[in-house]
Coordinates of C-alpha atoms in Angstrom, one line a residue:
Chain A
G762 CA 11.1 4.6 72.4
A763 CA 10.8 7.4 74.8
V764 CA 9.7 10.7 73.2
V765 CA 10.4 14.2 74.5
S766 CA 8.5 17.0 72.9
Q767 CA 9.8 20.6 73.1
H768 CA 7.8 23.6 72.0
P769 CA 8.2 26.0 70.3
S770 CA 11.0 24.9 67.9
W771 CA 11.9 28.5 67.3
V772 CA 10.8 31.8 68.6
I773 CA 11.7 35.5 67.9
C774 CA 11.0 38.0 70.6
K775 CA 11.8 41.6 71.4
S776 CA 14.3 42.7 74.0
G777 CA 12.8 43.0 77.4
T778 CA 10.0 40.5 76.9
S779 CA 9.8 37.0 78.4
V780 CA 9.7 33.7 76.5
K781 CA 8.4 30.3 77.8
I782 CA 9.7 27.0 76.5
E783 CA 7.9 23.8 77.2
C784 CA 9.4 20.3 77.5
R785 CA 7.1 17.3 77.7
S786 CA 7.8 13.6 78.1
L787 CA 5.0 12.0 76.0
D788 CA 5.1 8.4 76.9
F789 CA 7.0 8.1 80.1
Q790 CA 7.3 9.9 83.5
A791 CA 10.4 11.9 83.8
T792 CA 11.8 11.9 87.3
T793 CA 14.4 14.4 86.3
M794 CA 14.6 17.0 83.5
F795 CA 17.6 19.0 82.4
W796 CA 17.9 22.2 80.5
Y797 CA 20.9 22.9 78.2
R798 CA 22.1 25.8 76.1
Q799 CA 24.2 25.3 73.0
F800 CA 26.1 27.9 71.0
P801 CA 27.1 27.2 67.4
K802 CA 29.7 24.5 67.1
Q803 CA 30.0 24.1 70.8
S804 CA 28.8 21.4 73.1
L805 CA 25.7 21.4 75.3
M806 CA 26.1 23.5 78.4
L807 CA 24.0 22.3 81.3
M808 CA 22.0 25.1 82.8
A809 CA 19.9 23.4 85.4
T810 CA 18.5 20.2 86.7
S811 CA 14.9 19.9 87.8
N812 CA 13.0 17.3 89.7
E813 CA 9.2 17.2 89.8
G814 CA 7.8 19.2 92.7
S815 CA 11.1 20.7 93.9
K816 CA 13.2 23.7 93.0
A817 CA 15.6 23.5 90.2
T818 CA 19.3 23.2 90.8
Y819 CA 21.2 25.7 88.7
E820 CA 24.7 25.3 87.5
Q821 CA 27.3 27.9 88.5
G822 CA 27.0 31.1 86.6
V823 CA 23.4 30.6 85.5
E824 CA 21.1 33.3 86.8
K825 CA 18.1 31.6 88.4
D826 CA 16.1 34.8 88.3
K827 CA 16.6 35.1 84.6
F828 CA 16.0 31.5 83.7
L829 CA 13.0 30.4 85.6
I830 CA 12.4 26.7 85.6
N831 CA 9.2 25.0 86.7
H832 CA 8.7 21.3 86.9
A833 CA 5.1 21.0 87.8
S834 CA 4.5 17.4 86.9
L835 CA 6.3 14.2 85.9
T836 CA 5.7 15.0 82.3
L837 CA 6.2 18.8 82.0
S838 CA 9.0 21.2 82.7
T839 CA 9.1 24.8 81.5
L840 CA 12.0 27.2 81.0
T841 CA 11.1 30.9 81.0
V842 CA 13.7 33.4 79.8
T843 CA 12.8 36.6 81.5
S844 CA 13.6 40.1 80.3
A845 CA 15.3 38.6 77.3
H846 CA 18.3 40.3 75.7
P847 CA 20.1 39.6 72.4
E848 CA 22.9 37.8 74.3
D849 CA 20.3 35.2 75.4
S850 CA 19.8 34.2 71.8
S851 CA 20.8 30.6 71.6
F852 CA 19.7 27.0 71.1
Y853 CA 17.9 25.7 74.2
I854 CA 17.5 21.9 74.6
C855 CA 15.7 19.9 77.3
S856 CA 16.2 16.3 78.2
A857 CA 14.5 13.9 80.5
K858 CA 15.4 10.7 82.3
T859 CA 13.1 8.0 83.7
G860 CA 15.2 6.9 86.6
R861 CA 15.1 3.3 85.3
H862 CA 17.3 3.9 82.4
P863 CA 20.6 5.7 82.3
E864 CA 20.2 7.3 78.9
A865 CA 18.6 10.7 78.4
F866 CA 16.0 11.6 75.9
F867 CA 16.2 15.0 74.3
G868 CA 13.7 17.4 72.9
Q869 CA 14.0 18.8 69.5
G870 CA 15.5 22.1 70.8
T871 CA 14.3 25.7 70.6
R872 CA 16.1 28.3 68.6
L873 CA 15.6 31.6 70.5
T874 CA 16.4 34.9 68.8
V875 CA 16.1 38.1 70.7
V876 CA 15.9 41.3 68.6
Chain B
S11 CA 34.0 17.3 87.1
Q12 CA 35.3 15.5 84.1
K13 CA 37.2 17.1 81.2
I14 CA 36.0 15.3 78.1
E15 CA 38.0 15.6 74.9
Q16 CA 36.8 14.8 71.4
N17 CA 38.5 15.5 68.1
S18 CA 37.4 19.0 67.2
E19 CA 38.3 18.7 63.5
A20 CA 35.7 17.3 61.2
L21 CA 36.2 13.8 60.0
N22 CA 35.7 13.5 56.3
I23 CA 35.3 10.0 55.1
Q24 CA 34.4 8.2 51.9
E25 CA 31.2 6.2 51.8
G26 CA 31.7 2.6 52.7
K27 CA 34.8 3.2 54.9
T28 CA 34.9 3.0 58.7
A29 CA 34.8 6.2 60.7
T30 CA 36.5 6.1 64.1
L31 CA 35.9 8.7 66.7
T32 CA 37.7 9.2 70.0
C33 CA 36.5 10.3 73.4
N34 CA 39.0 10.8 76.2
Y35 CA 38.2 11.8 79.8
T36 CA 40.5 12.9 82.5
N37 CA 39.2 12.0 86.0
Y38 CA 37.4 9.1 87.5
S39 CA 36.0 6.4 85.3
P40 CA 32.3 6.6 85.0
A41 CA 30.0 3.6 85.5
Y42 CA 29.0 4.0 81.9
L43 CA 29.7 6.1 78.9
Q44 CA 27.2 7.1 76.2
W45 CA 27.3 8.2 72.6
Y46 CA 24.7 10.5 71.0
R47 CA 24.2 11.8 67.5
Q48 CA 23.2 15.4 66.8
D49 CA 22.0 16.8 63.5
P50 CA 22.1 20.5 62.9
G51 CA 19.3 22.4 64.7
R52 CA 18.2 19.3 66.5
G53 CA 18.5 17.8 69.9
P54 CA 20.9 14.8 70.5
V55 CA 19.6 11.3 69.9
F56 CA 20.9 8.4 72.1
L57 CA 22.8 5.8 70.2
L58 CA 24.8 3.5 72.5
L59 CA 25.7 3.0 76.1
I60 CA 28.7 1.0 77.3
R61 CA 29.3 0.0 81.0
E62 CA 32.6 0.1 82.7
N63 CA 32.8 -3.7 82.8
E64 CA 32.1 -4.0 79.1
K65 CA 34.9 -3.8 76.6
E66 CA 32.8 -3.5 73.5
K67 CA 29.2 -2.9 72.4
R68 CA 27.6 -3.2 69.0
K69 CA 24.4 -1.9 67.4
E70 CA 24.0 -2.6 63.7
R71 CA 26.9 -0.7 62.0
L72 CA 28.0 1.0 65.2
K73 CA 30.6 -0.3 67.6
V74 CA 31.8 1.3 70.8
T75 CA 34.8 0.3 72.9
F76 CA 35.6 1.4 76.5
D77 CA 39.1 1.3 78.0
T78 CA 39.0 2.5 81.6
T79 CA 42.8 2.1 81.8
L80 CA 43.4 4.5 79.0
K81 CA 40.3 6.5 80.0
Q82 CA 39.1 6.4 76.4
S83 CA 36.2 5.3 74.3
L84 CA 36.3 4.7 70.6
F85 CA 33.2 4.9 68.4
H86 CA 33.2 3.2 65.0
I87 CA 30.8 3.6 62.2
T88 CA 31.3 0.7 59.7
A89 CA 30.3 0.8 56.1
S90 CA 29.6 4.5 56.5
Q91 CA 26.8 6.2 54.5
P92 CA 26.1 9.8 53.7
A93 CA 23.1 9.6 56.1
D94 CA 25.6 9.0 58.9
S95 CA 26.9 12.6 58.4
A96 CA 26.2 14.4 61.8
T97 CA 28.0 15.4 64.9
Y98 CA 28.6 12.7 67.4
L99 CA 28.8 13.4 71.1
C100 CA 30.1 11.3 74.0
A101 CA 28.7 11.8 77.4
L102 CA 29.6 10.8 80.9
E103 CA 27.3 10.9 83.9
D104 CA 28.6 13.5 86.3
D105 CA 26.9 12.7 89.6
S106 CA 24.2 10.8 91.3
W107 CA 21.5 13.2 90.0
G108 CA 22.2 11.8 86.5
K109 CA 23.7 15.0 85.2
F110 CA 25.6 14.5 82.0
Q111 CA 28.8 16.1 80.8
F112 CA 29.1 16.2 77.1
G113 CA 32.2 16.4 74.9
A114 CA 32.2 19.1 72.2
G115 CA 31.4 16.5 69.6
T116 CA 33.1 15.4 66.4
Q117 CA 31.5 16.2 63.0
V118 CA 31.5 13.4 60.6
V119 CA 31.0 14.0 56.9
V120 CA 30.5 11.0 54.6
T121 CA 30.9 11.7 50.9
P122 CA 29.5 9.4 48.2

């Protein structure tokens, strides 16, 4: 089956620093990648949609200057949380779609803690 | 966009019984509906997809139904096992980009 690898699985950073999270599709080319945020006991909240080689489309209320998304190739998308604050602490998950299949394949998620 | 409702209360069920979860949506009927499983601290894992012209879909001990008149999908886990304990999410595709909207999920706890 299709595998999406997300790295790191957890990270602790100091307030004011930036953190980069990588999302790779290992055995398929992802035409579209999605980034989600999830708070405890809540559903996934879509942050942005990215297509290879073009700018990401952000959902309403998501600061594009704070959450930088780069989709440089068909197998790699990165999310950079800039000038992180404690309120950015959350579980971030990426997913990828092939375009041929309707289902999405998810990464393992990244637990970000900002101290 | 859709409003998707899933039972927020955890479903506690005894091993061997059938767990039934509900997913209701409010607006247009999607071309297909999907169910995912999520374990604590992990990303969701795709389980089943059912198309609007399908009434029922099965995969091993899992069964999904889709009623576009009621705007509802039911997800059944038959002969449940403790390893089935997880949160189950239903998802509808939101637009042509392939964006998903997820329900909040229902936690299932299977006790021996």
